[in-house]
C-alpha cells in the first residue's frame, strides 16, 4: 500500500444478516494481507424452521454469540487487544438489530483498548473482499450476487465505487430462496434448487427473463416467483417435474446474469493496458451453472474471472477488517475514528447512483443496494 510504513492489525466484526463473525487481519505495507484468525457462526439452525432470516431472532443470536466469537478470534490470532491498530464493524446496510449489536461491541472493544473504531459499509467489505487473497489492483468490475444483494459495481479505488446496475426488486439469492420455499425445499434454497435441478431439463419450462432485452444493467427477479408458482400448480409435482422446474428456473437466472455481465464487461475499460478483472462474490456465486456461465462470458470478453474462496464470498468479518485497514492506511479515516457513527439500515455505496434511481428512497423503503 502506497504511503504505508508499518503493518496494520485490525479486528473486524460482522453481524448485518445471519452470520455472527469476527476476524483479525494484518495489512502489510509491501502489499498483501495476512489473515490471523477467522471465526463465523452461521445461524442456519435458528432460522431454518421459518424458511428465511427472521430479524428479531438474528439480533438475539448475534447478541448471544458476538462476545464469544470476538474472544475466539483474538485467541486464535494469538495477540492482545493492545496489539490492534483499530477495530472495525459493519455499520450498515443490513438488519438494524444485528448491525447495532456488532457496532456496539466494536465501539466497546475499541474504547476499552484505547483504539480507533471504524464504521464500515458492509458493501465496501464485499467490494474489497477479493483483495484478501488475490492480487487484485483497482480498477475491477464486481458482481455481488447473494441473498441480500445483486449488483454490478465498478470498483475504481478505495471509497470510489460506481454502481452500474442492480436488481430493482429481489436479489437473485432471494429468488432462489423463495422458489425453494414455494416448492417445499427448505432454507437456504439455492443449494437445494441446484441439487434437485441437476437431473432436470433446463429447457423444459420457458420462464421469463425479466429485463433481459432492456438496455442497461438493471435486473428484476421478483416476477419469477409467480411464474414458478404457476408452473408448480400446472401439473402434478412428480420428481421429474420438480427437477425440471428447478433446472428451468436456474437457467433463467443464469441467462440474465450472464447477459448483464457480458454488457458490463463490454463497457468496462480498466485503462493503462491493465488486465480486465471481473470479480464475482456472494453466496449465489457458488452455483456451478452460474459460475460456468460467468466464466464463459469473462473468457469471451478477454477478462480474468476472480472468484474469492467461498468463505470470503459469503458474509464474513475478514472483509470488514480489511475495509477498515485500507481506510486507515489510505487516510480516509481520522485517527479519532467513528465513535459517533450510527447504524444505517440503508447505505448505498454509490450514493449518487442510488439517488438517481426511481426505486430509491431514504428510510425503510429505500433501495436494497
Ligand atoms: O452471501 P450469502 O451467504 O448471504 C447474503 O445473502 O448476504 O448468500 C446467501 C444466498 C442465499 O440466498 C442462498 O440461497 C444463495 O446465496 N445460495 C445459492 C447457492 N448457495 C447459496 N444460490 C444458488 N445456488 C447455490 N448453490
Ligand atoms: Zn453481504
Coordinates of C-alpha atoms and ligand atoms in Angstrom, one line a residue:
X1 CA 0.0 0.0 0.0
X2 CA 1.5 3.3 -1.0
X3 CA 2.3 5.6 2.0
X4 CA 2.1 2.7 4.5
X5 CA 5.2 2.4 6.7
X6 CA 4.1 -0.4 9.0
X7 CA 1.6 -3.3 9.1
X8 CA -1.9 -2.5 10.4
X9 CA -3.6 -5.1 12.5
X10 CA -7.4 -4.9 12.8
X11 CA -10.2 -6.8 14.4
X12 CA -13.3 -6.9 12.2
X13 CA -16.9 -7.7 13.3
X14 CA -19.8 -8.6 11.0
X15 CA -23.4 -9.0 12.2
X16 CA -25.6 -7.5 9.5
X17 CA -27.5 -10.6 8.5
X18 CA -27.4 -14.1 9.8
X19 CA -23.7 -14.6 10.2
X20 CA -22.0 -13.7 13.5
X21 CA -18.4 -13.2 12.5
X22 CA -15.1 -11.9 13.9
X23 CA -11.7 -11.8 12.2
X24 CA -8.2 -10.5 12.8
X25 CA -6.2 -9.4 9.7
X26 CA -2.9 -7.7 9.1
X27 CA -2.5 -5.4 6.1
X28 CA 1.1 -5.4 5.0
X29 CA 3.0 -2.3 3.7
X30 CA 4.5 -4.3 0.9
X31 CA 1.0 -5.3 -0.3
X32 CA -1.0 -8.4 0.7
X33 CA -2.9 -9.4 3.7
X34 CA -2.2 -11.9 6.5
X35 CA -5.3 -13.5 8.0
X36 CA -4.6 -14.2 11.6
X37 CA -8.0 -15.6 12.6
X38 CA -11.5 -16.0 11.2
X39 CA -14.5 -17.1 13.2
X40 CA -18.0 -17.4 11.8
X41 CA -21.2 -18.7 13.2
X42 CA -23.9 -19.2 10.6
X43 CA -27.4 -19.1 12.2
X44 CA -28.8 -21.7 9.9
X45 CA -30.5 -23.7 12.6
X46 CA -32.0 -20.7 14.2
X47 CA -33.8 -19.6 11.0
X48 CA -34.4 -22.9 9.2
X49 CA -37.9 -23.5 10.8
X50 CA -39.1 -20.2 9.4
X51 CA -37.7 -20.8 5.9
X52 CA -35.9 -17.4 6.0
X53 CA -34.0 -15.0 8.2
X54 CA -36.1 -13.6 11.0
X55 CA -34.6 -10.2 12.0
X56 CA -35.5 -10.5 15.7
X57 CA -34.1 -14.0 16.0
X58 CA -31.0 -12.9 14.2
X59 CA -30.5 -9.9 16.6
X60 CA -30.9 -12.1 19.6
X61 CA -28.5 -14.7 18.3
X62 CA -25.9 -12.0 17.5
X63 CA -26.2 -10.6 21.0
X64 CA -25.6 -14.1 22.5
X65 CA -22.8 -15.0 20.2
X66 CA -20.8 -11.9 19.4
X67 CA -18.6 -11.7 22.6
X68 CA -17.6 -15.4 22.3
X69 CA -16.9 -15.0 18.6
X70 CA -14.6 -12.0 19.1
X71 CA -12.8 -13.6 22.0
X72 CA -12.3 -16.8 20.0
X73 CA -10.9 -14.8 17.0
X74 CA -8.5 -12.9 19.3
X75 CA -7.4 -16.1 21.0
X76 CA -6.8 -17.7 17.6
X77 CA -4.8 -14.7 16.4
X78 CA -2.6 -15.0 19.5
X79 CA -2.5 -11.3 20.0
X80 CA -3.8 -8.9 22.7
X81 CA -6.2 -6.0 22.3
X82 CA -3.3 -3.6 22.7
X83 CA -1.7 -5.1 19.6
X84 CA -4.6 -3.9 17.5
X85 CA -4.4 -0.7 15.4
X86 CA -8.2 -0.3 15.2
X87 CA -11.5 -2.1 15.5
X88 CA -13.9 -2.2 12.5
X89 CA -17.5 -3.3 12.5
X90 CA -20.3 -3.3 9.9
X91 CA -22.4 -0.3 10.5
X92 CA -24.9 -0.9 7.6
X93 CA -26.6 -1.7 5.4
X94 CA -28.4 -4.7 7.0
X95 CA -30.9 -5.8 9.6
X96 CA -30.8 -3.0 12.1
X97 CA -30.9 -5.1 15.3
X98 CA -27.9 -7.2 14.2
X99 CA -25.9 -4.1 13.0
X100 CA -26.4 -2.4 16.3
X101 CA -25.1 -5.4 18.2
X102 CA -21.9 -5.6 16.2
X103 CA -21.4 -1.9 16.2
X104 CA -21.8 -1.5 19.9
X105 CA -19.5 -4.4 20.5
X106 CA -16.9 -2.9 18.2
X107 CA -17.2 0.5 19.9
X108 CA -16.9 -1.0 23.3
X109 CA -13.8 -3.1 22.5
X110 CA -12.2 -0.1 20.7
X111 CA -12.8 2.2 23.7
X112 CA -11.6 -0.3 26.3
X113 CA -8.4 -0.9 24.2
X114 CA -8.0 2.8 23.5
X115 CA -8.0 2.3 19.8
X116 CA -10.0 4.0 17.0
X117 CA -13.3 2.5 15.9
X118 CA -14.1 2.3 12.2
X119 CA -17.7 2.1 10.9
X120 CA -17.6 0.0 7.8
X121 CA -20.1 -0.2 5.0
X122 CA -20.8 -3.9 4.5
X123 CA -20.9 -3.5 0.7
X124 CA -17.4 -1.9 0.7
X125 CA -16.3 -5.1 2.6
X126 CA -17.7 -7.2 -0.2
X127 CA -16.2 -4.9 -2.8
X128 CA -12.7 -5.2 -1.4
X129 CA -13.0 -8.9 -0.4
X130 CA -11.0 -10.3 -3.4
X131 CA -8.0 -8.3 -2.1
X132 CA -7.9 -10.6 1.0
X133 CA -6.4 -13.4 -1.1
X134 CA -5.8 -12.2 -4.7
X135 CA -3.5 -9.6 -6.3
X136 CA -6.4 -7.5 -7.4
X137 CA -5.4 -3.9 -8.1
X138 CA -8.0 -1.2 -8.9
X139 CA -10.0 -0.9 -11.0
X140 CA -12.1 -4.0 -11.4
X141 CA -15.6 -5.0 -12.1
X142 CA -17.6 -6.7 -9.4
X143 CA -20.8 -8.7 -9.5
X144 CA -22.1 -9.1 -6.0
X145 CA -24.8 -11.7 -6.0
X146 CA -26.2 -13.0 -2.7
X147 CA -29.4 -13.3 -0.7
X148 CA -29.4 -9.6 0.1
X149 CA -27.6 -8.0 -2.9
X150 CA -27.5 -8.2 -6.6
X151 CA -25.5 -5.5 -8.3
X152 CA -22.7 -4.7 -10.7
X153 CA -20.1 -2.3 -9.3
X154 CA -17.1 -0.7 -10.9
X155 CA -14.5 -0.7 -8.1
X156 CA -12.3 2.3 -9.2
X157 CA -10.4 2.8 -6.0
X158 CA -10.8 2.9 -2.2
X159 CA -14.0 4.7 -1.5
X160 CA -14.6 5.2 -5.2
X161 CA -17.4 2.8 -6.3
X162 CA -19.7 3.3 -9.3
X163 CA -22.8 1.3 -9.3
X164 CA -23.6 0.2 -12.9
X165 CA -26.8 -1.6 -12.2
X166 CA -28.7 -3.6 -9.7
X167 CA -31.8 -5.6 -9.1
X168 CA -34.9 -3.3 -8.9
X169 CA -36.7 -5.8 -6.6
X170 CA -35.4 -9.1 -5.2
X171 CA -31.8 -10.3 -5.1
X172 CA -31.0 -13.4 -7.1
X173 CA -30.4 -15.5 -3.9
X174 CA -33.7 -14.3 -2.6
X175 CA -35.4 -15.6 -5.7
X176 CA -33.7 -19.0 -5.1
X177 CA -34.9 -19.0 -1.5
X178 CA -38.5 -18.0 -2.4
X179 CA -38.6 -20.6 -5.2
X180 CA -37.4 -23.3 -2.7
X181 CA -39.9 -22.2 -0.1
X182 CA -42.7 -22.4 -2.7
X183 CA -41.6 -25.9 -3.7
X184 CA -41.1 -27.1 -0.1
X185 CA -37.4 -27.5 -0.4
X186 CA -36.3 -25.8 2.8
X187 CA -33.8 -23.0 3.6
X188 CA -31.4 -21.8 2.3
X189 CA -32.9 -22.5 -1.1
X190 CA -30.0 -22.1 -3.5
X191 CA -28.2 -25.3 -2.8
X192 CA -31.4 -27.3 -2.8
X193 CA -32.7 -25.9 -6.1
X194 CA -29.2 -26.5 -7.6
X195 CA -29.1 -30.1 -6.3
X196 CA -32.6 -31.1 -7.5
X197 CA -32.3 -29.2 -10.7
X198 CA -29.1 -31.1 -11.6
X199 CA -31.2 -34.0 -13.0
X200 CA -33.8 -31.7 -14.7
X201 CA -34.1 -30.3 -18.2
X202 CA -33.3 -26.5 -18.2
X203 CA -35.4 -26.1 -21.3
X204 CA -38.5 -27.8 -20.0
X205 CA -40.2 -24.6 -19.0
X206 CA -39.7 -21.3 -20.6
X207 CA -39.5 -19.0 -17.6
X208 CA -39.4 -15.2 -18.1
X209 CA -36.0 -13.5 -18.3
X210 CA -37.1 -10.1 -16.9
X211 CA -35.4 -7.0 -18.3
X212 CA -33.1 -9.2 -20.4
X213 CA -33.6 -7.2 -23.6
X214 CA -33.9 -3.8 -22.0
X215 CA -30.7 -1.7 -22.3
X216 CA -28.7 -1.2 -19.2
X217 CA -27.8 -3.4 -16.3
X218 CA -30.9 -3.3 -14.1
X219 CA -32.3 -6.7 -13.2
X220 CA -35.6 -8.0 -11.8
X221 CA -36.2 -11.4 -10.2
X222 CA -39.4 -10.9 -8.2
X223 CA -41.7 -11.9 -11.1
X224 CA -40.0 -15.3 -11.4
X225 CA -41.7 -16.4 -8.1
X226 CA -45.1 -16.1 -9.7
X227 CA -44.0 -17.9 -12.8
X228 CA -42.6 -20.8 -10.6
X229 CA -45.8 -20.9 -8.6
X230 CA -47.9 -21.2 -11.8
X231 CA -45.6 -23.9 -13.2
X232 CA -45.8 -25.8 -9.9
X233 CA -49.6 -25.7 -10.0
X234 CA -50.0 -26.5 -13.7
X235 CA -49.0 -30.2 -13.4
X236 CA -48.5 -32.7 -10.6
X237 CA -45.1 -32.1 -9.0
X238 CA -43.6 -35.5 -9.7
X239 CA -39.8 -35.9 -9.1
X240 CA -39.2 -35.2 -12.8
X241 CA -41.4 -32.2 -12.9
X242 CA -39.8 -30.8 -9.7
X243 CA -36.3 -31.3 -11.3
X244 CA -37.4 -29.6 -14.5
X245 CA -38.9 -26.6 -12.6
X246 CA -35.6 -26.2 -10.6
X247 CA -33.4 -26.6 -13.7
X248 CA -35.5 -24.2 -15.8
X249 CA -35.7 -21.6 -13.0
X250 CA -31.9 -21.7 -12.6
X251 CA -31.4 -21.4 -16.4
X252 CA -33.4 -18.2 -16.4
X253 CA -31.1 -16.7 -13.7
X254 CA -28.0 -17.9 -15.5
X255 CA -29.2 -16.2 -18.7
X256 CA -29.9 -12.9 -17.0
X257 CA -26.7 -12.7 -15.0
X258 CA -24.6 -13.9 -18.0
X259 CA -26.1 -11.4 -20.4
X260 CA -25.8 -8.5 -18.0
X261 CA -22.3 -9.5 -17.2
X262 CA -21.4 -9.5 -20.9
X263 CA -22.7 -6.0 -21.2
X264 CA -21.0 -4.8 -18.1
X265 CA -17.7 -6.2 -19.3
X266 CA -18.1 -4.7 -22.7
X267 CA -18.5 -1.2 -21.2
X268 CA -15.6 -1.6 -18.7
X269 CA -12.3 -0.2 -19.7
X270 CA -9.6 -0.5 -17.0
X271 CA -7.2 1.7 -18.9
X272 CA -3.3 1.9 -18.9
X273 CA -3.1 -1.5 -20.6
X274 CA -4.3 -3.2 -17.4
X275 CA -6.0 -6.6 -17.4
X276 CA -9.8 -6.6 -17.3
X277 CA -10.6 -8.2 -13.9
X278 CA -14.1 -9.5 -13.2
X279 CA -14.8 -10.5 -9.6
X280 CA -17.8 -12.5 -8.6
X281 CA -18.8 -12.6 -4.9
X282 CA -21.8 -13.6 -2.8
X283 CA -23.3 -16.9 -1.9
X284 CA -25.0 -17.4 -5.3
X285 CA -21.6 -17.4 -6.9
X286 CA -21.2 -20.9 -5.6
X287 CA -23.8 -22.1 -8.0
X288 CA -22.0 -24.2 -10.7
X289 CA -24.2 -23.3 -13.6
X290 CA -24.0 -19.6 -12.8
X291 CA -20.2 -19.8 -12.3
X292 CA -19.8 -21.6 -15.6
X293 CA -22.0 -19.0 -17.4
X294 CA -19.9 -16.2 -16.0
X295 CA -16.6 -17.9 -16.8
X296 CA -17.6 -18.2 -20.4
X297 CA -18.7 -14.6 -20.5
X298 CA -15.4 -13.5 -19.0
X299 CA -13.4 -15.6 -21.5
X300 CA -15.4 -14.1 -24.4
X301 CA -14.6 -10.6 -23.1
X302 CA -10.9 -11.3 -22.6
X303 CA -11.3 -10.8 -18.9
X304 CA -9.8 -12.6 -15.9
X305 CA -12.5 -14.0 -13.6
X306 CA -11.6 -13.8 -9.9
X307 CA -13.8 -15.9 -7.6
X308 CA -12.7 -15.4 -3.9
X309 CA -12.9 -18.5 -1.7
X310 CA -16.4 -19.2 -0.7
X311 CA -15.8 -18.2 2.9
X312 CA -15.0 -14.7 1.7
X313 CA -17.9 -14.6 -0.9
X314 CA -20.5 -15.0 1.8
X315 CA -20.7 -12.6 4.8
X316 CA -17.5 -12.6 6.8
X317 CA -15.5 -10.4 9.1
X318 CA -12.2 -10.5 7.3
X319 CA -13.5 -8.3 4.6
X320 CA -14.8 -5.8 7.2
X321 CA -11.4 -5.8 8.9
X322 CA -9.7 -5.2 5.5
X323 CA -12.0 -2.3 4.6
X324 CA -11.2 -0.7 7.9
X325 CA -7.5 -1.3 7.4
X326 CA -7.5 0.1 3.9
X327 CA -9.4 3.1 5.1
X328 CA -6.9 3.7 7.9
X329 CA -3.9 3.2 5.5
X330 CA -5.4 5.4 2.8
X331 CA -6.1 8.2 5.3
X332 CA -9.8 8.0 4.8
X333 CA -10.4 7.7 8.5
X334 CA -9.3 10.2 11.1
X335 CA -7.1 9.0 14.0
X336 CA -10.1 9.7 16.2
X337 CA -12.3 7.1 14.3
X338 CA -16.0 6.9 14.1
X339 CA -17.2 6.5 17.7
X340 CA -20.1 8.8 17.0
X341 CA -21.3 6.9 13.9
X342 CA -24.8 5.5 13.9
X343 CA -26.2 2.3 12.4
X344 CA -27.6 2.6 8.9
X345 CA -30.1 0.0 7.6
X346 CA -29.8 1.5 4.1
X347 CA -26.4 2.7 3.0
X348 CA -25.7 2.6 -0.8
X349 CA -22.0 2.5 -1.7
X350 CA -22.6 4.8 -4.6
X351 CA -25.0 7.4 -3.2
X352 CA -25.2 9.4 -6.4
X353 CA -26.3 6.4 -8.5
X354 CA -28.8 5.3 -5.8
X355 CA -30.4 8.8 -5.6
X356 CA -31.0 8.9 -9.4
X357 CA -32.7 5.6 -9.2
X358 CA -36.5 5.8 -9.1
X359 CA -36.7 2.9 -6.7
X360 CA -34.5 4.8 -4.2
X361 CA -36.0 6.5 -1.2
X362 CA -34.5 7.1 2.2
X363 CA -35.8 5.3 5.2
X364 CA -37.5 1.9 5.4
X365 CA -38.4 1.5 1.7
X366 CA -35.0 2.7 0.3
X367 CA -33.2 0.8 -2.4
X368 CA -31.8 -2.5 -1.4
X369 CA -28.5 -1.7 -3.0
Ligands
LIG1 O1 -23.7 -14.3 0.6 P1 -24.7 -15.1 1.4 O2 -24.2 -16.2 2.2 O3 -25.5 -14.2 2.3 C1 -26.1 -13.0 2.0 O4 -27.2 -13.0 1.4 O5 -25.5 -11.9 2.3 O6 -25.7 -15.6 0.3 C2 -26.8 -16.5 0.7 C3 -27.6 -16.7 -0.5 C4 -28.9 -17.4 -0.2 O7 -30.0 -16.7 -0.8 C5 -28.7 -18.8 -0.8 O8 -29.9 -19.4 -1.3 C6 -27.8 -18.4 -2.0 O9 -26.9 -17.4 -1.5 N1 -27.0 -19.6 -2.5 C7 -27.1 -20.2 -3.7 C8 -26.3 -21.3 -3.7 N2 -25.7 -21.4 -2.4 C9 -26.1 -20.3 -1.7 N3 -27.9 -19.8 -4.7 C10 -27.8 -20.6 -5.8 N4 -27.1 -21.7 -5.9 C11 -26.3 -22.1 -4.8 N5 -25.5 -23.2 -4.9
LIG2 ZN1 -23.4 -9.5 2.3

